[in-house]
Short mmCIF file of C-alpha atoms in Angstrom, two decimals:
data_model
loop_
_atom_site.label_atom_id
_atom_site.label_comp_id
_atom_site.label_asym_id
_atom_site.label_seq_id
_atom_site.Cartn_x
_atom_site.Cartn_y
_atom_site.Cartn_z
CA MET A 849 18.70 10.28 -4.29
CA THR A 850 18.13 13.71 -5.72
CA ALA A 851 17.25 15.24 -9.05
CA SER A 852 20.90 16.22 -9.48
CA ALA A 853 21.90 12.57 -9.45
CA VAL A 854 19.58 11.99 -12.37
CA LYS A 855 21.01 14.97 -14.21
CA GLN A 856 24.48 13.51 -13.86
CA GLY A 857 23.47 10.73 -16.21
CA GLN A 858 22.01 8.07 -13.98
CA THR A 859 19.24 6.12 -15.67
CA THR A 860 16.56 3.63 -14.87
CA THR A 861 18.93 0.83 -15.89
CA GLY A 862 21.55 2.08 -13.44
CA HIS A 863 18.96 1.91 -10.70
CA ALA A 864 17.75 -1.60 -11.48
CA LEU A 865 18.94 -3.10 -8.19
CA PRO A 866 17.64 -0.27 -5.97
CA ILE A 867 14.22 -0.45 -7.62
CA LEU A 868 14.29 -4.27 -7.42
CA SER A 869 14.98 -3.93 -3.69
CA LEU A 870 11.89 -1.78 -3.29
CA ALA A 871 9.85 -4.21 -5.39
CA VAL A 872 10.91 -7.14 -3.18
CA GLY A 873 9.61 -5.16 -0.23
CA THR A 874 6.25 -4.51 -1.88
CA PHE A 875 6.14 -8.19 -2.88
CA GLY A 876 6.42 -9.17 0.77
CA ILE A 877 3.82 -6.61 1.84
CA GLY A 878 1.43 -7.68 -0.91
CA THR A 879 1.84 -11.35 -0.06
CA GLY A 880 1.14 -10.65 3.61
CA GLU A 881 -1.93 -8.58 2.78
CA PHE A 882 -3.57 -10.79 0.15
CA ALA A 883 -2.59 -14.21 1.46
CA MET A 884 -4.97 -14.00 4.41
CA MET A 885 -8.00 -14.03 2.11
CA GLY A 886 -7.05 -17.45 0.77
CA LEU A 887 -5.94 -18.71 4.18
CA LEU A 888 -9.13 -17.88 6.10
CA PRO A 889 -10.48 -21.48 5.98
CA ASP A 890 -7.24 -22.83 7.51
CA VAL A 891 -7.13 -20.03 10.09
CA ALA A 892 -10.76 -20.73 11.03
CA ARG A 893 -10.01 -24.43 11.52
CA SER A 894 -6.94 -23.76 13.63
CA MET A 895 -8.80 -21.21 15.79
CA ASP A 896 -12.00 -23.30 16.01
CA ALA A 897 -13.92 -20.29 14.64
CA SER A 898 -16.20 -19.52 11.70
CA ILE A 899 -15.01 -17.83 8.51
CA PRO A 900 -17.18 -14.71 9.18
CA GLN A 901 -15.55 -14.42 12.63
CA CYS A 902 -12.12 -14.63 11.02
CA GLY A 903 -13.06 -12.00 8.45
CA ASN A 904 -12.23 -9.38 11.09
CA ILE A 905 -8.60 -10.50 10.82
CA VAL A 906 -8.52 -9.02 7.30
CA SER A 907 -10.18 -5.84 8.55
CA ALA A 908 -7.68 -5.56 11.44
CA TYR A 909 -4.77 -5.33 8.99
CA ALA A 910 -6.62 -2.75 6.89
CA MET A 911 -7.33 -0.65 9.97
CA GLY A 912 -3.65 -0.87 10.93
CA VAL A 913 -2.76 0.64 7.56
CA VAL A 914 -5.30 3.44 7.97
CA VAL A 915 -4.11 4.31 11.50
CA GLY A 916 -0.42 3.89 10.77
CA ALA A 917 -0.16 5.89 7.54
CA PRO A 918 -0.50 9.40 9.04
CA ILE A 919 1.16 8.63 12.39
CA ILE A 920 4.24 6.87 11.01
CA SER A 921 4.57 9.37 8.17
CA LEU A 922 4.88 12.14 10.74
CA ALA A 923 7.18 10.12 13.01
CA SER A 924 9.58 9.37 10.15
CA ALA A 925 9.28 12.68 8.27
CA ARG A 926 12.73 13.93 9.34
CA MET A 927 14.54 10.62 9.04
CA SER A 928 16.68 9.53 6.15
CA ARG A 929 14.26 7.83 3.74
CA LYS A 930 16.59 4.82 3.45
CA GLN A 931 16.75 4.45 7.23
CA ALA A 932 12.97 4.71 7.52
CA LEU A 933 12.45 2.05 4.84
CA ILE A 934 14.83 -0.36 6.59
CA LEU A 935 13.30 0.12 10.04
CA LEU A 936 9.72 -0.21 8.81
CA THR A 937 10.51 -3.29 6.72
CA LEU A 938 12.05 -4.92 9.79
CA TRP A 939 8.93 -3.97 11.78
CA PHE A 940 6.77 -5.65 9.16
CA ALA A 941 8.95 -8.77 9.26
CA VAL A 942 8.92 -9.12 13.06
CA THR A 943 5.17 -8.56 13.49
CA ASN A 944 4.32 -11.13 10.81
CA ILE A 945 6.63 -13.69 12.41
CA LEU A 946 5.29 -13.08 15.92
CA GLY A 947 1.74 -13.30 14.60
CA THR A 948 2.29 -16.98 13.84
CA LEU A 949 2.36 -17.61 17.61
CA ALA A 950 -1.28 -16.44 18.00
CA HIS A 951 -3.76 -19.08 19.18
CA SER A 952 -6.97 -17.04 19.21
CA VAL A 953 -8.76 -14.83 16.71
CA GLY A 954 -8.32 -11.81 18.99
CA ALA A 955 -4.57 -12.34 19.32
CA LEU A 956 -4.15 -12.73 15.57
CA GLU A 957 -6.22 -9.59 14.97
CA PHE A 958 -3.82 -7.72 17.28
CA TRP A 959 -0.73 -8.86 15.40
CA ARG A 960 -2.32 -8.21 12.00
CA PHE A 961 -3.16 -4.69 13.14
CA LEU A 962 0.47 -4.12 14.17
CA ALA A 963 1.73 -5.59 10.89
CA GLY A 964 -0.46 -3.14 8.97
CA LEU A 965 0.85 -0.01 10.70
CA PRO A 966 3.97 0.53 8.51
CA HIS A 967 2.27 -0.52 5.26
CA GLY A 968 1.27 2.92 3.98
CA THR A 969 4.56 4.64 4.74
CA LEU A 970 6.52 1.73 3.26
CA PHE A 971 4.60 1.84 0.00
CA GLY A 972 4.55 5.61 -0.15
CA GLY A 973 8.24 5.94 0.72
CA SER A 974 9.14 3.27 -1.84
CA ALA A 975 7.22 5.09 -4.58
CA LEU A 976 8.85 8.42 -3.72
CA THR A 977 12.29 6.83 -3.61
CA ALA A 978 11.81 5.13 -6.99
CA ALA A 979 10.54 8.38 -8.55
CA SER A 980 13.53 10.30 -7.20
CA LEU A 981 15.96 7.87 -8.82
CA VAL A 982 14.95 8.41 -12.45
CA ALA A 983 14.46 11.17 -14.97
CA GLU A 984 11.17 13.05 -14.96
CA GLY A 985 9.60 11.34 -17.97
CA ARG A 986 10.18 7.87 -16.51
CA ARG A 987 8.75 8.37 -13.04
CA GLY A 988 5.43 6.70 -13.82
CA LYS A 989 7.24 3.59 -15.03
CA ALA A 990 9.55 3.58 -11.99
CA VAL A 991 6.57 3.76 -9.65
CA GLY A 992 4.94 1.02 -11.72
CA HIS A 993 7.98 -1.20 -11.17
CA VAL A 994 7.59 -0.76 -7.42
CA PHE A 995 3.91 -1.65 -7.73
CA ALA A 996 4.98 -4.73 -9.69
CA GLY A 997 6.04 -6.27 -6.38
CA LEU A 998 2.41 -6.05 -5.27
CA THR A 999 1.17 -7.58 -8.49
CA PHE A 1000 3.70 -10.42 -8.42
CA ALA A 1001 2.54 -11.13 -4.88
CA ASN A 1002 -0.73 -12.18 -6.46
CA VAL A 1003 1.02 -14.30 -9.10
CA VAL A 1004 3.37 -16.15 -6.77
CA GLY A 1005 3.08 -15.05 -3.13
CA ALA A 1006 -0.64 -15.40 -2.38
CA PRO A 1007 -1.08 -18.68 -4.35
CA LEU A 1008 1.98 -20.16 -2.66
CA ALA A 1009 0.62 -19.12 0.73
CA SER A 1010 -2.72 -20.77 -0.11
CA LEU A 1011 -0.93 -24.00 -0.97
CA MET A 1012 0.97 -23.82 2.31
CA GLY A 1013 -2.29 -23.31 4.16
CA GLU A 1014 -3.84 -26.31 2.41
CA TYR A 1015 -0.93 -28.72 2.89
CA LEU A 1016 1.05 -27.25 5.83
CA SER A 1017 -0.33 -24.35 7.88
CA TRP A 1018 -1.12 -20.67 7.62
CA ARG A 1019 1.61 -20.20 10.23
CA VAL A 1020 4.25 -21.47 7.79
CA ALA A 1021 2.88 -19.10 5.14
CA TYR A 1022 3.38 -16.08 7.41
CA LEU A 1023 6.84 -17.21 8.42
CA LEU A 1024 7.59 -17.02 4.71
CA VAL A 1025 6.17 -13.47 4.58
CA GLY A 1026 8.47 -12.49 7.44
CA ALA A 1027 11.46 -14.04 5.66
CA ILE A 1028 10.72 -12.11 2.46
CA ALA A 1029 10.57 -8.88 4.45
CA LEU A 1030 13.95 -9.62 6.06
CA ILE A 1031 15.46 -10.18 2.60
CA ALA A 1032 13.96 -6.89 1.42
CA ALA A 1033 15.41 -5.02 4.41
CA PHE A 1034 18.86 -6.39 3.58
CA MET A 1035 18.53 -5.44 -0.09
CA ILE A 1036 17.40 -1.89 0.78
CA TRP A 1037 20.39 -1.53 3.12
CA ARG A 1038 22.72 -2.89 0.44
CA PHE A 1039 21.47 -1.26 -2.76
CA ILE A 1040 19.50 1.92 -2.03
CA PRO A 1041 21.80 4.96 -2.23
CA ARG A 1042 22.38 6.70 1.10
CA ASP A 1043 20.44 9.90 1.66
CA ASP A 1044 20.75 12.44 4.45
CA PRO A 1045 18.34 12.83 7.36
CA ARG A 1046 15.88 15.69 6.91
CA PRO A 1047 15.99 17.54 10.25
CA GLY A 1048 14.66 20.69 8.62
CA HIS A 1049 11.72 18.94 7.02
CA SER A 1050 8.49 20.57 8.12
CA LEU A 1051 6.07 18.39 10.07
CA LEU A 1052 3.54 21.18 9.68
CA GLY A 1053 4.03 20.94 5.93
CA GLU A 1054 3.14 17.24 6.02
CA LEU A 1055 0.02 17.99 8.08
CA ARG A 1056 -1.04 20.59 5.53
CA ALA A 1057 -1.83 17.67 3.24
CA PHE A 1058 -5.11 17.28 5.09
CA GLY A 1059 -6.06 20.85 4.22
CA ARG A 1060 -5.82 20.32 0.45
CA LYS A 1061 -9.12 19.57 -1.26
CA GLN A 1062 -7.47 17.74 -4.15
CA ILE A 1063 -5.79 15.26 -1.82
CA TRP A 1064 -9.15 14.36 -0.27
CA TYR A 1065 -10.59 13.98 -3.74
CA VAL A 1066 -7.84 11.57 -4.77
CA LEU A 1067 -8.13 9.53 -1.56
CA GLY A 1068 -11.87 9.23 -2.13
CA VAL A 1069 -11.27 8.19 -5.73
CA VAL A 1070 -8.81 5.50 -4.60
CA MET A 1071 -11.26 4.14 -2.04
CA LEU A 1072 -14.15 3.92 -4.49
CA GLY A 1073 -12.06 3.11 -7.54
CA THR A 1074 -10.46 0.03 -6.01
CA GLY A 1075 -13.25 -0.85 -3.57
CA GLY A 1076 -15.14 -2.52 -6.40
CA MET A 1077 -12.22 -4.86 -7.03
CA PHE A 1078 -12.18 -5.97 -3.38
CA CYS A 1079 -15.92 -6.54 -3.46
CA VAL A 1080 -15.20 -9.43 -5.85
CA TYR A 1081 -11.67 -10.42 -4.84
CA THR A 1082 -12.48 -11.01 -1.17
CA TYR A 1083 -15.03 -13.70 -2.03
CA VAL A 1084 -13.75 -14.96 -5.38
CA SER A 1085 -12.38 -18.23 -3.95
CA ALA A 1086 -15.72 -19.09 -2.36
CA ALA A 1087 -17.54 -18.00 -5.53
CA LEU A 1088 -15.43 -20.32 -7.68
CA LEU A 1089 -15.96 -23.23 -5.29
CA HIS A 1090 -19.70 -22.81 -4.81
CA VAL A 1091 -20.90 -21.43 -8.16
CA THR A 1092 -18.35 -22.49 -10.78
CA HIS A 1093 -17.68 -25.72 -8.84
CA VAL A 1094 -13.94 -25.77 -9.44
CA PRO A 1095 -11.84 -28.21 -7.37
CA LEU A 1096 -10.15 -26.87 -4.25
CA TRP A 1097 -6.66 -27.49 -5.61
CA SER A 1098 -7.31 -25.07 -8.50
CA ILE A 1099 -7.90 -22.01 -6.31
CA PRO A 1100 -4.18 -21.05 -6.15
CA LEU A 1101 -4.09 -21.28 -9.96
CA PHE A 1102 -6.96 -18.82 -10.25
CA GLN A 1103 -5.24 -16.54 -7.73
CA GLY A 1104 -2.12 -16.69 -9.87
CA LEU A 1105 -4.13 -15.92 -13.00
CA TRP A 1106 -5.58 -12.82 -11.32
CA GLY A 1107 -2.02 -11.90 -10.37
CA VAL A 1108 -0.79 -12.25 -13.96
CA GLY A 1109 -3.56 -9.86 -14.98
CA MET A 1110 -2.35 -7.46 -12.28
CA VAL A 1111 1.20 -7.58 -13.64
CA VAL A 1112 -0.01 -6.75 -17.14
CA GLY A 1113 -2.40 -4.09 -15.85
CA ALA A 1114 0.23 -2.40 -13.69
CA TYR A 1115 2.73 -2.31 -16.56
CA VAL A 1116 0.24 -0.96 -19.10
CA GLY A 1117 -1.14 1.55 -16.60
CA ALA A 1118 2.33 2.79 -15.61
CA SER A 1119 3.37 3.24 -19.24
CA ALA A 1120 0.13 5.00 -20.16
CA ILE A 1121 0.32 7.41 -17.22
CA ASP A 1122 3.63 8.82 -18.54
CA ARG A 1123 1.96 9.53 -21.90
CA ASN A 1124 -1.55 10.68 -21.01
CA PRO A 1125 -2.47 10.79 -17.30
CA LEU A 1126 -6.09 11.83 -17.84
CA GLY A 1127 -6.82 9.28 -20.55
CA ALA A 1128 -5.04 6.50 -18.66
CA THR A 1129 -7.03 7.14 -15.49
CA ILE A 1130 -10.41 7.32 -17.20
CA GLY A 1131 -9.55 4.21 -19.23
CA ALA A 1132 -8.66 2.33 -16.04
CA PHE A 1133 -12.02 3.24 -14.50
CA ILE A 1134 -13.95 2.11 -17.57
CA TRP A 1135 -12.02 -1.16 -17.53
CA ASN A 1136 -12.95 -1.67 -13.88
CA VAL A 1137 -16.65 -1.06 -14.44
CA VAL A 1138 -16.87 -3.34 -17.47
CA THR A 1139 -14.88 -6.29 -16.13
CA LEU A 1140 -16.51 -6.25 -12.69
CA SER A 1141 -19.95 -6.23 -14.28
CA LEU A 1142 -19.04 -9.07 -16.67
CA PHE A 1143 -18.00 -11.19 -13.68
CA ALA A 1144 -21.69 -11.58 -12.80
CA PHE A 1145 -22.39 -13.21 -16.19
CA ALA A 1146 -19.15 -15.19 -16.38
CA LEU A 1147 -19.12 -16.83 -12.94
CA PRO A 1148 -21.26 -19.92 -13.71
CA HIS A 1149 -19.13 -20.91 -16.71
CA LEU A 1150 -15.55 -22.14 -16.30
CA TRP A 1151 -14.18 -20.88 -19.62
CA SER A 1152 -15.67 -17.38 -19.29
CA VAL A 1153 -14.83 -16.87 -15.63
CA THR A 1154 -11.23 -17.90 -16.35
CA ILE A 1155 -10.94 -15.11 -18.92
CA ILE A 1156 -12.67 -12.56 -16.70
CA ILE A 1157 -10.45 -13.33 -13.69
CA PHE A 1158 -7.40 -12.56 -15.82
CA LEU A 1159 -9.03 -9.33 -17.04
CA LEU A 1160 -10.04 -8.37 -13.49
CA GLY A 1161 -6.37 -8.33 -12.53
CA GLY A 1162 -6.03 -5.30 -14.81
CA THR A 1163 -8.13 -3.24 -12.41
CA ILE A 1164 -4.89 -2.57 -10.49
CA ALA A 1165 -3.86 -0.19 -13.31
CA LEU A 1166 -5.60 2.52 -11.33
CA GLY A 1167 -2.93 2.22 -8.60
CA PRO A 1168 0.07 3.85 -10.35
CA ALA A 1169 -2.20 6.55 -11.80
CA MET A 1170 -3.51 7.56 -8.39
CA GLN A 1171 -0.05 7.39 -6.80
CA MET A 1172 1.32 9.79 -9.40
CA ARG A 1173 -1.73 12.03 -9.03
CA LEU A 1174 -1.25 12.25 -5.28
CA MET A 1175 2.43 13.08 -5.65
CA ALA A 1176 1.47 15.85 -8.05
CA VAL A 1177 -1.04 17.59 -5.78
CA ALA A 1178 0.78 17.00 -2.46
CA GLY A 1179 3.22 19.94 -2.63
CA ASP A 1180 5.53 19.73 0.41
CA ALA A 1181 3.49 16.90 1.96
CA GLN A 1182 4.86 14.16 -0.29
CA THR A 1183 5.43 11.52 2.39
CA MET A 1184 2.04 11.99 4.02
CA ALA A 1185 0.13 11.99 0.74
CA ALA A 1186 1.94 8.96 -0.67
CA SER A 1187 1.32 7.02 2.54
CA MET A 1188 -2.34 7.99 2.72
CA ASN A 1189 -2.84 6.56 -0.77
CA HIS A 1190 -2.38 3.11 0.73
CA ALA A 1191 -4.55 3.94 3.69
CA ALA A 1192 -7.28 4.72 1.16
CA PHE A 1193 -6.47 1.47 -0.67
CA ASN A 1194 -7.04 -0.46 2.53
CA LEU A 1195 -10.23 1.44 3.26
CA ALA A 1196 -11.23 0.22 -0.19
CA ASN A 1197 -10.38 -3.28 1.00
CA ALA A 1198 -12.65 -2.89 4.00
CA LEU A 1199 -15.40 -1.18 1.98
CA GLY A 1200 -15.38 -3.83 -0.75
CA ALA A 1201 -15.40 -6.69 1.74
CA TRP A 1202 -18.28 -5.07 3.67
CA VAL A 1203 -20.38 -4.41 0.57
CA GLY A 1204 -19.74 -7.95 -0.66
CA ALA A 1205 -20.76 -9.37 2.71
CA PHE A 1206 -23.94 -7.28 2.64
CA VAL A 1207 -24.78 -8.53 -0.85
CA LEU A 1208 -24.26 -12.15 0.21
CA ALA A 1209 -26.15 -11.75 3.49
CA SER A 1210 -29.05 -10.25 1.54
CA GLY A 1211 -29.28 -13.44 -0.50
CA PHE A 1212 -28.23 -12.05 -3.88
CA GLY A 1213 -25.44 -14.61 -4.38
CA TYR A 1214 -21.79 -14.46 -5.35
CA ALA A 1215 -22.42 -13.26 -8.91
CA ALA A 1216 -24.01 -10.09 -7.54
CA THR A 1217 -20.70 -9.04 -5.99
CA GLY A 1218 -19.66 -8.18 -9.56
CA TRP A 1219 -22.63 -5.84 -10.02
CA ALA A 1220 -21.96 -4.25 -6.64
CA GLY A 1221 -18.27 -3.82 -7.47
CA GLY A 1222 -19.10 -2.21 -10.81
CA GLY A 1223 -21.44 0.20 -9.04
CA ILE A 1224 -18.71 1.23 -6.60
CA ALA A 1225 -16.31 1.79 -9.51
CA ILE A 1226 -18.85 4.04 -11.28
CA MET A 1227 -19.04 6.20 -8.15
CA GLY A 1228 -15.25 6.41 -8.17
CA LEU A 1229 -15.22 7.53 -11.81
CA LEU A 1230 -17.81 10.22 -11.13
CA LEU A 1231 -15.80 11.51 -8.17
CA PHE A 1232 -12.64 11.57 -10.28
CA LEU A 1233 -14.33 13.57 -13.03
CA LEU A 1234 -15.58 16.00 -10.39
CA SER A 1235 -12.07 16.35 -8.97
CA VAL A 1236 -10.54 17.33 -12.33
CA ARG A 1237 -13.32 19.74 -13.27
CA GLY A 1238 -11.64 23.01 -14.04
CA GLU A 1239 -8.33 21.23 -14.70
CA PRO A 1240 -8.46 20.65 -18.46
CA ARG A 1241 -4.95 19.26 -18.55
CA LEU A 1242 -4.23 16.58 -15.98
CA GLU A 1243 -0.90 16.19 -17.79
CA ARG A 1244 0.39 18.91 -15.48
CA SER A 1245 0.56 16.15 -12.84
CA THR A 1246 3.88 15.11 -14.29
CA ASP A 1247 5.36 18.55 -14.83
CA SER A 1248 8.64 19.69 -13.43
CA SER A 1249 7.06 21.37 -10.44
CA VAL A 1250 6.45 18.03 -8.81
CA ARG A 1251 9.19 17.41 -6.25
CA PHE A 1252 10.15 13.98 -4.97
CA HIS A 1253 12.22 14.97 -1.93
#
């Protein structure tokens, strides 16, 4: 999995199965992460707890990602990347399966925290692996294909889990998540080309990531840029039920519609980032601000909120752009930086959920989560513009100096 392999004529088409293997893994991770939001009512019933009490279950997973990203990145820095991906995918599978045995909120929080630990390194390692498999001008699209697993999780995985929670149990839904992860581990073992361990890889080099100002800028941009999306997404099911007055059975359909928007957004964003990184990133931010703000107007009306939910899925276009940006500024700390991107994404999850809860607790209503989300996205855009000040050509983020080792 080196640049020389690409030079020998290997193409994206020749790496279809390896990249599909990585996408199946991100599909399982995305399903496990997003399914809980739709399953909270069933979890609350089974635990004899309130939905606000169970909200900490979502936060526990996010905190697992934040804690695990730097620690596991360091622990696996000298391992073969293929070996690390297999072991961490198996970890994710086992912790999700064992979590179905929990019979209290505290126990489930514990297992969700453990399940979140490998998340950042899995996503980051998958993105680096995909980028290393293709020619330089196609790396954005390759990373976008890996992110497609996350977006398809919102088209198929999360809605299916919600249906399971409604008609079977949230426990069955998370057994399915574990099964998907086991399939991904097998596919990675079978289709990802073997790479050598990296005993000479510098742990100090990975730690130097935390000393680079640009990395902190990008992590802050990710947290604010996607935090607005979570401000709406966390409570969108309740908003549709209580404001739009849709029937309960339609919630998985709306989740799937958001997911379809994510698929389109991830594809468009990944293609645009290969052509014009700066323009693609600014465009993604503007899209976030506009669609999140429009949610406040659209929510009471079925036809308009249906359109806006599809458009809101496009807010994920910021993901591939920020992943590529981090890889560009990371230098020798590729694994750490790529993993921390997803730690920031989960901090965005926690931030968005907290801001949304504050808005609701203050009596502003579900529509106001859109205004709050748009405000968070504006702060992200301003931070991004500050981070590229003095860098007139962000296009250098895809130049040949970027190494995916």
